[in-house]
Structures are given as structure tokens and as C-alpha cells.
Coordinates of C-alpha atoms and ligand atoms in Angstrom, one line a residue:
X727 CA 74.7 -16.3 -37.6
X728 CA 74.1 -14.4 -34.8
X729 CA 74.1 -11.4 -36.9
X730 CA 71.0 -12.8 -38.7
X731 CA 69.4 -13.5 -35.2
X732 CA 70.1 -10.0 -34.1
X733 CA 68.5 -8.7 -37.0
X734 CA 65.2 -10.6 -37.0
X735 CA 65.5 -9.4 -33.2
X736 CA 65.5 -5.9 -34.1
X737 CA 62.8 -6.5 -36.9
X738 CA 60.6 -8.1 -34.1
X739 CA 61.2 -5.1 -31.7
X740 CA 60.8 -2.3 -34.3
X741 CA 57.4 -4.0 -35.3
X742 CA 56.9 -4.2 -31.4
X743 CA 57.7 -0.6 -31.1
X744 CA 55.7 0.9 -34.1
X745 CA 52.7 -1.2 -32.5
X746 CA 53.0 0.1 -29.4
X747 CA 53.7 3.7 -30.5
X748 CA 50.6 3.3 -33.1
X749 CA 48.6 2.7 -30.2
X750 CA 49.8 5.6 -28.3
X751 CA 49.3 8.0 -31.2
X752 CA 46.8 6.9 -33.9
X753 CA 43.1 8.0 -32.6
X754 CA 41.3 5.4 -31.0
X755 CA 39.0 3.4 -33.1
X756 CA 35.7 4.6 -33.8
X757 CA 32.7 2.7 -31.7
X758 CA 31.1 0.3 -34.8
X759 CA 28.3 -1.0 -32.1
X760 CA 25.5 1.5 -30.5
X761 CA 23.7 1.0 -27.8
X762 CA 19.9 1.7 -28.0
X763 CA 17.3 2.6 -25.8
X764 CA 13.8 2.0 -27.2
X765 CA 11.6 3.6 -24.6
X766 CA 7.8 3.6 -24.5
X767 CA 7.7 7.5 -24.1
X768 CA 11.5 8.4 -25.3
X769 CA 14.2 6.8 -27.1
X770 CA 18.0 7.4 -27.1
X771 CA 21.7 6.1 -28.7
X772 CA 24.7 6.1 -27.0
X773 CA 28.4 4.5 -27.8
X774 CA 31.3 3.4 -25.7
X775 CA 34.2 5.9 -26.5
X776 CA 37.0 3.4 -26.1
X777 CA 39.6 6.5 -26.0
X778 CA 38.0 7.9 -23.1
X779 CA 36.6 5.0 -21.6
X780 CA 33.2 7.0 -21.5
X781 CA 29.9 6.6 -22.7
X782 CA 28.7 9.5 -25.3
X783 CA 24.7 9.5 -25.3
X784 CA 24.4 11.3 -28.7
X785 CA 22.1 14.6 -29.2
X786 CA 20.0 15.6 -32.2
X787 CA 21.2 18.7 -34.0
X788 CA 19.3 20.7 -31.4
X789 CA 21.5 19.2 -28.2
X790 CA 18.7 17.1 -27.3
X791 CA 19.4 13.4 -25.9
X792 CA 15.8 11.9 -25.0
X793 CA 13.9 11.8 -28.5
X794 CA 10.2 11.4 -28.2
X795 CA 9.1 7.5 -29.5
X796 CA 6.5 9.1 -31.6
X797 CA 5.7 8.4 -35.5
X798 CA 3.7 10.5 -37.7
X799 CA 2.6 9.6 -41.2
X800 CA 1.9 12.4 -43.6
X801 CA 0.9 11.9 -47.2
X802 CA 4.4 13.2 -48.8
X803 CA 6.0 10.8 -45.9
X804 CA 6.8 9.2 -42.4
X805 CA 8.4 11.9 -39.7
X806 CA 10.2 10.5 -36.3
X807 CA 11.1 11.7 -32.9
X808 CA 10.1 15.7 -32.3
X809 CA 9.4 16.5 -36.1
X810 CA 6.0 14.0 -35.4
X811 CA 5.6 15.0 -32.0
X812 CA 4.7 18.6 -33.5
X813 CA 2.0 16.8 -35.4
X814 CA 0.4 15.4 -32.9
X815 CA -2.0 18.2 -32.3
X816 CA -2.8 19.0 -35.7
X817 CA -2.7 15.0 -37.0
X818 CA -3.9 12.8 -34.1
X819 CA -5.0 10.0 -36.0
X820 CA -2.0 9.6 -38.1
X821 CA 0.5 10.3 -35.0
X822 CA 1.3 7.1 -33.1
X823 CA 3.4 6.6 -29.9
X824 CA 3.6 4.0 -27.0
X825 CA 3.4 1.6 -29.5
X826 CA 5.9 -0.2 -27.4
X827 CA 3.1 -1.2 -25.3
X828 CA 1.7 -3.5 -28.0
X829 CA 5.2 -4.9 -29.8
X830 CA 4.7 -8.8 -29.9
X831 CA 2.0 -9.2 -27.7
X832 CA -1.3 -11.1 -28.7
X833 CA -4.4 -9.5 -27.0
X834 CA -7.8 -10.8 -25.8
X835 CA -10.0 -8.5 -28.9
X836 CA -11.9 -7.0 -25.5
X837 CA -8.3 -5.8 -23.9
X838 CA -7.2 -4.6 -27.2
X839 CA -10.5 -2.8 -27.4
X840 CA -9.8 -1.1 -24.1
X841 CA -6.4 -0.1 -25.0
X842 CA -7.4 1.7 -27.9
X843 CA -9.9 3.8 -26.6
X844 CA -7.0 5.7 -24.7
X845 CA -5.6 6.6 -27.7
X846 CA -6.6 9.6 -30.5
X847 CA -5.2 6.9 -33.1
X848 CA -7.1 3.5 -34.1
X849 CA -5.7 0.2 -33.0
X850 CA -7.1 -2.3 -35.0
X851 CA -7.1 -6.4 -33.9
X852 CA -5.1 -8.6 -36.5
X853 CA -5.8 -11.8 -35.4
X854 CA -5.1 -10.7 -31.7
X855 CA -1.9 -8.6 -32.9
X856 CA -2.2 -4.5 -33.1
X857 CA -1.7 -2.7 -35.9
X858 CA -2.4 1.1 -36.5
X859 CA -4.7 2.1 -38.9
X860 CA -3.4 5.3 -41.3
X861 CA -5.5 7.6 -43.2
X862 CA -3.4 10.2 -45.6
X863 CA -3.9 10.3 -49.1
X864 CA -4.2 6.1 -48.8
X865 CA -5.5 4.0 -46.1
X866 CA -3.1 1.7 -44.5
X867 CA -2.4 -0.4 -41.2
X868 CA 1.5 -0.5 -40.0
X869 CA 2.8 -2.8 -37.4
X870 CA 4.3 -1.8 -33.6
X871 CA 7.2 -3.0 -35.3
X872 CA 7.5 -0.7 -38.2
X873 CA 6.8 2.3 -35.7
X874 CA 9.9 0.9 -33.8
X875 CA 11.8 0.6 -37.1
X876 CA 11.2 4.3 -38.0
X877 CA 12.7 5.5 -34.5
X878 CA 15.4 3.1 -34.5
X879 CA 16.4 4.3 -38.1
X880 CA 16.5 8.2 -36.7
X881 CA 18.9 6.7 -33.8
X882 CA 21.1 4.9 -36.1
X883 CA 21.4 8.4 -38.3
X884 CA 22.0 10.5 -35.2
X885 CA 24.7 8.5 -34.4
X886 CA 26.3 7.9 -37.9
X887 CA 26.1 11.8 -38.4
X888 CA 27.9 11.8 -34.6
X889 CA 30.6 9.6 -35.5
X890 CA 31.0 10.0 -39.3
X891 CA 30.9 6.3 -39.9
X892 CA 28.3 4.2 -41.1
X893 CA 26.7 1.7 -38.2
X894 CA 25.2 -1.8 -38.6
X895 CA 25.4 -3.3 -35.4
X896 CA 23.6 -2.7 -32.2
X897 CA 23.0 -3.8 -28.5
X898 CA 19.2 -3.0 -27.6
X899 CA 17.6 -2.9 -24.1
X900 CA 14.1 -4.4 -23.4
X901 CA 11.8 -4.6 -20.2
X902 CA 12.9 -7.4 -17.9
X903 CA 9.1 -8.8 -18.3
X904 CA 9.2 -9.2 -21.8
X905 CA 9.2 -12.6 -23.2
X906 CA 10.6 -14.3 -26.1
X907 CA 8.3 -12.9 -28.9
X908 CA 8.1 -9.4 -27.8
X909 CA 12.3 -9.7 -27.6
X910 CA 11.9 -10.9 -31.1
X911 CA 9.9 -8.7 -32.4
X912 CA 11.9 -5.7 -31.2
X913 CA 14.9 -7.1 -32.7
X914 CA 12.7 -7.2 -36.0
X915 CA 12.2 -3.5 -35.4
X916 CA 16.3 -3.2 -35.4
X917 CA 16.6 -5.4 -38.6
X918 CA 13.8 -3.5 -40.5
X919 CA 16.0 -0.5 -39.4
X920 CA 19.3 -1.9 -41.0
X921 CA 20.5 -2.9 -37.4
X922 CA 22.0 -6.3 -36.3
X923 CA 21.4 -7.1 -32.9
X924 CA 24.2 -8.4 -31.4
X925 CA 22.4 -8.5 -27.7
X926 CA 19.2 -7.7 -26.2
X927 CA 19.7 -6.9 -22.6
X928 CA 17.0 -5.7 -19.5
X929 CA 16.6 -2.4 -18.9
X930 CA 17.5 -2.9 -15.1
X931 CA 20.5 -4.5 -15.8
X932 CA 21.6 -1.8 -18.2
X933 CA 20.9 0.9 -15.4
X934 CA 22.9 -1.3 -13.2
X935 CA 25.7 -1.1 -15.2
X936 CA 25.5 2.5 -16.1
X937 CA 26.7 2.7 -12.2
X938 CA 29.7 0.1 -13.0
X939 CA 28.0 -2.3 -10.6
X940 CA 29.5 -4.8 -12.9
X941 CA 32.7 -3.8 -11.7
X942 CA 32.0 -3.7 -8.2
X943 CA 31.6 -6.1 -5.5
X944 CA 27.9 -5.9 -5.0
X945 CA 25.2 -8.9 -5.1
X946 CA 22.0 -7.5 -4.8
X947 CA 20.8 -4.7 -6.6
X948 CA 17.4 -3.1 -6.6
X949 CA 16.3 -1.0 -9.6
X950 CA 13.5 1.4 -9.4
X951 CA 12.0 2.7 -12.8
X952 CA 9.4 5.3 -12.4
X953 CA 8.7 6.8 -15.8
X954 CA 5.9 8.9 -17.5
X955 CA 3.1 5.9 -17.0
X956 CA 4.7 3.1 -15.3
X957 CA 6.5 1.7 -12.0
X958 CA 9.2 -1.3 -12.4
X959 CA 11.0 -2.5 -9.6
X960 CA 13.5 -5.4 -10.2
X961 CA 15.4 -6.9 -7.9
X962 CA 18.8 -8.3 -9.3
X963 CA 21.4 -10.6 -8.0
X964 CA 24.8 -10.5 -9.5
X965 CA 27.0 -13.5 -9.5
X966 CA 30.9 -13.4 -11.0
X967 CA 29.8 -10.6 -13.1
X968 CA 26.5 -11.8 -14.3
X969 CA 23.6 -10.3 -13.7
X970 CA 20.4 -12.6 -13.0
X971 CA 16.8 -11.4 -12.2
X972 CA 15.6 -12.6 -8.8
X973 CA 12.1 -11.0 -9.1
X974 CA 10.0 -8.0 -10.1
X975 CA 6.7 -6.0 -9.8
X976 CA 5.2 -2.8 -10.5
X977 CA 2.4 -0.7 -11.3
X978 CA 1.7 0.1 -14.9
X979 CA -1.1 3.0 -14.2
X980 CA 1.6 4.7 -11.8
X981 CA 4.0 7.6 -12.8
X982 CA 4.6 11.2 -13.6
X983 CA 1.3 11.7 -15.9
X984 CA -0.7 10.8 -12.6
X985 CA 1.4 13.5 -10.4
X986 CA 0.7 16.4 -13.2
X987 CA -3.4 15.0 -13.6
X988 CA -3.4 15.8 -9.7
X989 CA -1.9 19.2 -10.2
X990 CA -4.0 19.9 -13.0
X991 CA -7.5 19.2 -11.0
X992 CA -6.0 21.2 -8.4
X993 CA -5.7 24.1 -10.4
X994 CA -9.0 23.6 -12.2
X995 CA -10.9 23.6 -8.7
X996 CA -8.7 26.9 -8.0
X997 CA -10.5 28.4 -11.2
X998 CA -13.8 27.5 -10.3
X999 CA -13.0 28.8 -6.9
X1000 CA -12.4 32.0 -8.0
X1001 CA -14.3 32.9 -10.7
X1002 CA -17.5 30.6 -10.4
X1003 CA -16.8 28.5 -13.0
X1004 CA -14.1 26.0 -14.5
X1005 CA -12.2 26.5 -17.4
X1006 CA -13.8 25.6 -20.5
X1007 CA -12.2 25.7 -23.5
X1008 CA -10.2 22.4 -24.6
X1009 CA -7.3 24.7 -25.6
X1010 CA -7.4 26.3 -21.6
X1011 CA -7.4 23.2 -20.7
X1012 CA -4.2 22.2 -22.4
X1013 CA -2.2 25.2 -21.8
X1014 CA -3.2 24.9 -17.9
X1015 CA -1.4 21.4 -18.2
X1016 CA 1.4 22.2 -19.8
X1017 CA 2.1 24.9 -17.0
X1018 CA 1.4 22.5 -14.3
X1019 CA 4.0 20.3 -16.1
X1020 CA 6.3 22.6 -16.1
X1021 CA 5.6 23.9 -12.4
X1022 CA 5.9 20.2 -11.6
X1023 CA 9.5 19.8 -12.9
X1024 CA 10.8 23.2 -11.7
X1025 CA 9.8 22.2 -7.8
X1026 CA 12.0 19.4 -8.2
X1027 CA 14.7 22.2 -7.5
X1028 CA 12.5 25.2 -6.2
X1029 CA 10.2 25.3 -3.1
X1030 CA 7.9 26.8 -5.0
X1031 CA 6.7 28.2 -8.4
X1032 CA 4.1 30.8 -9.6
X1033 CA 1.5 29.6 -12.7
X1034 CA 0.2 32.1 -14.6
X1035 CA -2.4 31.0 -17.6
X1036 CA -4.1 33.5 -19.6
X1037 CA -8.0 31.8 -19.7
X1038 CA -11.4 32.6 -21.5
X1039 CA -14.0 31.9 -19.2
X1040 CA -18.2 31.7 -19.1
X1041 CA -18.1 34.1 -15.9
X1042 CA -21.5 34.5 -14.3
X1043 CA -23.2 37.7 -14.1
X1044 CA -24.5 39.5 -11.1
X1045 CA -27.9 37.1 -10.9
X1046 CA -25.0 34.2 -10.8
X1047 CA -26.0 32.5 -14.2
X1048 CA -23.2 31.8 -16.3
X1049 CA -22.8 33.9 -19.6
X1050 CA -22.9 31.4 -22.1
X1051 CA -22.9 33.6 -24.7
X1052 CA -19.6 35.4 -24.1
X1053 CA -16.0 34.3 -23.0
X1054 CA -14.5 36.9 -20.7
X1055 CA -10.3 37.1 -20.7
X1056 CA -8.6 36.4 -17.0
X1057 CA -5.2 36.0 -16.0
X1058 CA -5.7 33.0 -13.7
X1059 CA -2.2 32.9 -11.2
X1060 CA -1.7 30.2 -8.5
X1061 CA 1.4 29.7 -6.0
X1062 CA 2.0 26.1 -6.1
X1063 CA 4.4 25.0 -3.1
X1064 CA 6.6 21.8 -3.0
X1065 CA 4.7 21.0 0.0
X1066 CA 1.4 21.5 -1.8
X1067 CA 2.6 19.0 -4.7
X1068 CA 3.5 16.5 -1.8
X1069 CA 0.3 16.5 0.0
X1070 CA -1.6 16.2 -3.4
X1071 CA 0.3 13.2 -4.1
X1072 CA 0.7 11.6 -0.8
X1073 CA -1.3 8.4 -1.4
X1074 CA 0.2 7.9 -5.0
X1075 CA 4.0 8.5 -3.8
X1076 CA 3.2 5.8 -1.1
X1077 CA 1.8 3.3 -3.5
X1078 CA 5.6 3.2 -5.0
X1079 CA 6.4 1.0 -1.8
X1080 CA 4.0 -2.0 -2.2
X1081 CA 6.0 -3.2 -5.1
X1082 CA 9.4 -2.7 -3.5
X1083 CA 8.0 -5.1 -0.8
X1084 CA 6.7 -7.6 -3.1
X1085 CA 10.4 -8.0 -5.0
X1086 CA 12.1 -8.4 -1.8
X1087 CA 9.5 -10.8 -0.4
X1088 CA 9.5 -12.8 -4.0
X1089 CA 13.3 -12.6 -4.0
X1090 CA 13.2 -13.8 0.0
X1091 CA 15.4 -10.9 0.8
X1092 CA 15.5 -8.4 3.6
X1093 CA 15.8 -4.8 3.0
X1094 CA 19.1 -4.7 4.9
X1095 CA 20.5 -7.3 2.4
X1096 CA 20.2 -5.0 -0.6
X1097 CA 23.4 -3.4 -1.5
X1098 CA 22.8 -0.7 -4.0
X1099 CA 19.7 0.9 -5.2
X1100 CA 19.4 2.3 -8.6
X1101 CA 16.7 4.9 -9.9
X1102 CA 16.0 5.2 -13.5
X1103 CA 13.1 6.9 -15.0
X1104 CA 12.6 10.9 -14.8
X1105 CA 10.0 11.1 -12.0
X1106 CA 12.5 9.2 -9.6
X1107 CA 14.0 12.9 -9.7
X1108 CA 11.2 14.1 -7.5
X1109 CA 13.0 14.8 -3.8
X1110 CA 10.0 13.2 -1.7
X1111 CA 10.2 9.8 -3.8
X1112 CA 14.1 9.8 -3.3
X1113 CA 13.4 10.8 0.4
X1114 CA 10.7 7.6 0.6
X1115 CA 13.0 5.0 -0.8
X1116 CA 16.3 6.5 1.0
X1117 CA 14.1 6.1 4.6
X1118 CA 12.6 3.2 3.6
X1119 CA 15.8 1.3 3.2
X1120 CA 17.9 3.6 5.5
X1121 CA 20.4 4.6 2.6
X1122 CA 20.7 6.6 -0.1
X1123 CA 20.2 5.6 -3.3
X1124 CA 22.7 5.7 -6.4
X1125 CA 21.3 8.8 -8.5
X1126 CA 24.5 10.4 -10.0
X1127 CA 23.5 9.1 -13.5
X1128 CA 20.8 11.3 -15.1
X1129 CA 17.8 9.0 -14.4
X1130 CA 16.8 9.7 -18.2
X1131 CA 19.7 8.5 -19.2
X1132 CA 20.8 5.5 -17.4
X1133 CA 19.2 2.7 -19.5
X1134 CA 21.1 4.3 -22.5
X1135 CA 24.2 4.4 -20.6
X1136 CA 24.1 0.8 -19.6
X1137 CA 23.3 -0.3 -22.9
X1138 CA 26.5 1.7 -24.5
X1139 CA 28.7 0.1 -22.2
X1140 CA 27.4 -3.2 -23.2
X1141 CA 27.6 -2.4 -26.9
X1142 CA 31.4 -1.1 -26.1
X1143 CA 32.1 -4.8 -24.5
X1144 CA 30.6 -6.8 -27.8
X1145 CA 32.5 -4.1 -30.0
X1146 CA 35.8 -5.2 -28.3
X1147 CA 36.5 -1.9 -27.0
X1148 CA 36.1 -2.8 -23.3
X1149 CA 39.7 -3.6 -22.0
X1150 CA 38.2 -6.6 -20.2
X1151 CA 36.7 -9.3 -22.5
X1152 CA 33.1 -9.6 -20.8
X1153 CA 31.2 -11.8 -23.1
X1154 CA 27.9 -12.1 -21.2
X1155 CA 26.7 -10.0 -18.5
X1156 CA 23.0 -11.5 -17.8
X1157 CA 21.4 -14.5 -17.7
X1158 CA 18.0 -14.9 -18.8
X1159 CA 15.2 -16.1 -16.3
X1160 CA 12.8 -17.6 -18.1
X1161 CA 10.4 -18.5 -15.5
X1162 CA 9.7 -15.2 -14.0
X1163 CA 6.7 -13.4 -13.5
X1164 CA 5.9 -9.8 -13.0
X1165 CA 3.3 -8.9 -10.2
X1166 CA 1.3 -5.9 -11.0
X1167 CA -0.6 -3.3 -8.5
X1168 CA -3.0 -1.1 -10.3
Ligands
NAG587 C1 -0.1 10.9 -51.7 O1 0.2 12.3 -51.9 C2 1.7 12.2 -52.1 C3 2.1 13.8 -51.6 O2 1.2 14.7 -52.3 C4 1.9 12.2 -53.3 O3 3.2 11.8 -53.8 C5 1.3 10.5 -53.9 O4 1.7 9.9 -55.0 C6 0.1 10.4 -53.4 N1 -0.1 9.0 -53.6 C7 -1.5 8.5 -53.8 C8 -2.0 7.3 -53.9 O5 -2.2 9.4 -54.3
NAG588 C1 -4.9 -16.1 -36.5 O1 -4.0 -17.1 -34.9 C2 -4.4 -18.2 -35.2 C3 -4.1 -19.0 -33.8 O2 -2.7 -17.9 -33.3 C4 -3.8 -19.1 -36.3 O3 -3.9 -20.6 -36.1 C5 -4.4 -18.6 -37.5 O4 -4.0 -19.1 -38.7 C6 -4.5 -17.1 -37.6 N1 -5.6 -16.5 -38.7 C7 -5.0 -15.5 -39.6 C8 -5.9 -15.2 -40.5 O5 -3.6 -15.3 -39.3
NAG589 C1 12.7 -16.0 -31.4 O1 13.8 -15.9 -32.5 C2 14.6 -17.2 -32.0 C3 15.9 -17.0 -32.9 O2 15.3 -16.4 -34.7 C4 14.2 -18.2 -32.4 O3 14.9 -19.5 -32.5 C5 12.9 -18.4 -31.4 O4 12.0 -19.5 -32.1 C6 11.7 -17.3 -31.5 N1 10.6 -17.1 -30.7 C7 9.9 -16.6 -30.7 C8 8.6 -16.9 -29.6 O5 8.9 -16.1 -31.8
NAG590 C1 10.9 26.9 -14.2 O1 12.4 27.1 -14.1 C2 12.8 27.8 -15.5 C3 14.0 28.3 -15.6 O2 14.7 27.6 -14.6 C4 11.9 29.1 -16.2 O3 12.2 30.0 -17.3 C5 10.5 29.1 -16.0 O4 9.9 30.2 -15.9 C6 10.0 28.4 -14.6 N1 8.4 27.9 -15.1 C7 7.8 28.2 -13.6 C8 6.2 27.9 -14.0 O5 8.2 28.8 -12.7
NAG591 C1 25.1 7.4 -3.0 C2 25.9 5.6 -3.7 O1 25.2 4.6 -3.2 N1 26.6 5.6 -4.6 C3 27.2 4.7 -4.9 C4 26.9 4.3 -6.3 O2 27.0 3.1 -6.8 C5 28.7 3.0 -6.7 C6 29.3 2.0 -7.6 O3 29.6 2.1 -8.8 C7 29.3 3.4 -5.2 O4 30.5 2.8 -5.3 C8 28.8 4.4 -4.6 O5 28.9 4.3 -3.0

């Protein structure tokens, strides 16, 4: 009897040991749930690696992690990401971007008309919903969620290629201001790409999670997201591991493009002063735009940048009359200092504080009560913007995570939680706040 007992005991012990050793020496399970950030201008995908306890943001074959949210239609098929972006110049009517601005929204006819005027492609009104008109060898319309699905399919394939397993489940982020319909259409885009969405989380919450703020003792987190064209500020409140959006405000006409535009205006003015005429050719203006865009990025680390662009100008003759018939090649050159860049954009940078003050006022919070400040979006790399925010709060913002990848990093952490590879089983990390309205400055 006691022999039997001890044998059962040994079997149990052996099984236990085998399980223990297995856990120690078997490779950790592959992630089964991916985290998706479907942004207005860029999208990205990440996974939580249970083995290392770290998020891996997945890169394409060329090592790029931020993929343009662009989809292009040709007679032979549909392209997404960088492959679509290269067609933006040659096939502007069939190359769709910014689709997220239209997803799941019902527009007034006049508003939709104004919106479409901003794009080189045709946006048509289907009973209040936006659709895009495509003309290749046939003419047809596509919905914003179809555009989203092609981008998410690309994200899915990038993840499958990297992980070597097929993926069917995901967590996705959306702007905090998205209503239920916009969320549903985002989920539909994922479904069209063959992905089941286990959870939809707000972008600011994801950014806070990227900094591990769901695990530490903080109550009030302010998230500033300054991208290419929009500013979003959210005040989050955390109670017992759950995030709740207290207030939000923003400016949907303020972002990196505006700062580049100021530099472009400056460069055009310099050309006019130097040669008596502004740049004339569309390609020249395009090249100038690209050069000042590169200069802006370099000014994050360097104090000054020299911009050199070859131009073709109608240079005036000795009588001062522009030579309409002949274009003279010139090599335009200008030194742009960081100080000049800050001066040119002073009023725009100052506009960032208005929505910050609004979220504090609407959230009934003093600025001293904000525990952590999280910066998201490429434009928050600009040193003067960081300085403005840290001076306003009298403390340093959290900036250690790449501001372009903070959202996808947080979504991937949530995907890890949903996939069960997180040691601590947290089931819900966000409480929806249905009654919240966003204040917009612009
Ligand atoms: C359009 O062109 C593609 C590729 O050239 C071809 O496969 C397709 O059948 C064409 N469709 C129509 C309707 O002509
Ligand atoms: C257009 O929308 C209205 C209200 O949302 C609906 O009643 C109507 O059936 C729709 N019409 C079409 C053609 O879809
Ligand atoms: C969104 O989807 C959910 C689940 O499918 C559904 O219950 C809800 O009615 C939808 N809401 C809207 C506004 O479409
Ligand atoms: C920006 O920096 C990169 C690398 O640091 C350099 O190759 C490039 O020429 C710089 N551009 C300008 C406009 O200074
Ligand atoms: C500079 C700064 O504020 N860093 C904070 C970022 O967030 C972590 C929490 O994960 C804090 O511990 C840091 O102090």
C-alpha cells in the first residue's frame, strides 16, 4: 500500500519535474495575438515576446517599422504601404491615403465636399459615407474600411513572415475620440483582412502602457500626441489598474506638416530675394519641400543644417523683366539654424498649450497633479516642443520610447495580455467613457 502510494508520488513528482524542466528548456510559445496601430499616416504591428518579456515591433524586409498608410490601385492589382507610396506621384488619383479620417463617419454633404478638395483622389458621397473613386481599366469605388483592410493584411503578413506562424487574432488601437460606429468599422477592416479583434483600445492608453504606467503607482497621466497633421491631448486617470479617459482636446490642423510649410515659405522667400523670382517649376517646389522636411528632422539633433537644391528659374534680365522663355539653372543654398526654425514656428508651437490647458480644466485637475506626461508622435521629437511642455509642468515628460512606436508598443503589450503570455492576467485595462466629447481648437 505504502509502496503504491510512493509510486504514485514518484509519478506525480516526475510529471511535475518534466513540466518544470519543459518550461525551462522548451522555447517560449510563439505569440498568437498581434498588436495593430492603424494610423492616419503610418501603421505598424508588434508582438509581446513572452520569453524576453519585451515587445518586438515588426520590421519589413528593409527594416522599416512605420509603414505608410497608403493603398494604390493599378490595372494589375492593389498595393499597400511603401509599394503604394511610390505611386503617389505618378498615379495620384488612384493612390489613397488618410482613409482613417473617413472611416465609419457620416458627413454633411458640404463638409465632405470641402474635405475631398484637399486630396488628389476623388472622394464621393454615398449617402453621407465617404467612398473613393478608382479608375484603372475599370471604374469602381472602395470604402475606407477596405483601404484599412489592405493595410492590416500587410501588417498581418509582415508578422507571419517574421514569426513563422499564421496569425488570426489581434488587438487594435483607435483614437480616444472614435465613437462606436468608427470603432465597429475599424474592426470590420480587420475582419476583412482575416483577423478577429479581441479588443479595441484607445491610442493614449496604449501609449501610457508602452511606458509601463499600468504597472506602477500613478493616478493622472497626460498624453500629448503630435503627429504630421493633428494634435491630440488626453488626460487619463488610472484606478486599480484600469485607465479611464477624463478629458480630451486637440487641434486637427496642427502638426509636423505645418512646421515644414513654414520652412518652405522661408526657403521660397530666400529664392525670391536672391534671384528676383520665386521657384516656378512644380518639381522644384517639390524638391524644396523634401529638402526642408529633411532639414527639419536633422534640426532635432543638429544646431544648423545647410539646404542645397538645384532650381530652374526665369531670372530677370538687366531691364528687370523676367525671362519667360528661358529657364536658367541655379544652385540654391541656405543655412537653417534651429533657432530660426523655432522663430518661424513660435506661434504654432505656442498653440500646443491651449488643448493642454483645456483637458486640465475639463478634468478638474491642477497641472501639479499630473503624475506622468507621455509624448507620442514624431513631432514631439522637436526639442523646443519638449522644452515647452516640461517648462509648463515643471517636470520632464516620458520620452524614452520612440514616439512613432509608442502606440504599437502599448497595443502589443495588450495583445500579450489577451494572448495569455503575460505573467499577471489582467483582463481589462480600459473603461470606456461614452459621454466624453473632444474640444477642438483650429
Ligand atoms: C484590367 O487589366 C488587367 C491587367 O492588365 C487584366 O488582368 C484585367 O482582366 C483587366 N480588366 C478588365 C475589365 O479589362
Ligand atoms: C440613406 O441614409 C438614410 C438615413 O441614414 C436611410 O434611411 C436611407 O435608407 C439611406 N439610403 C440609401 C440609398 O442607402
Ligand atoms: C457595433 O458592433 C456591436 C457588436 O457587433 C453592435 O452590438 C453594435 O450595435 C454596433 N454599434 C454601432 C453603432 O454600429
Ligand atoms: C541630415 O543628416 C543625414 C545623416 O545624419 C545626412 O546624410 C543628411 O545629408 C543631412 N541632411 C541635411 C539637409 O543636412
Ligand atoms: C523622465 C520620466 O518622467 N520618466 C518616467 C517614465 O515612466 C516611468 C514609469 O515606467 C517612470 O518611472 C519614469 O520616472
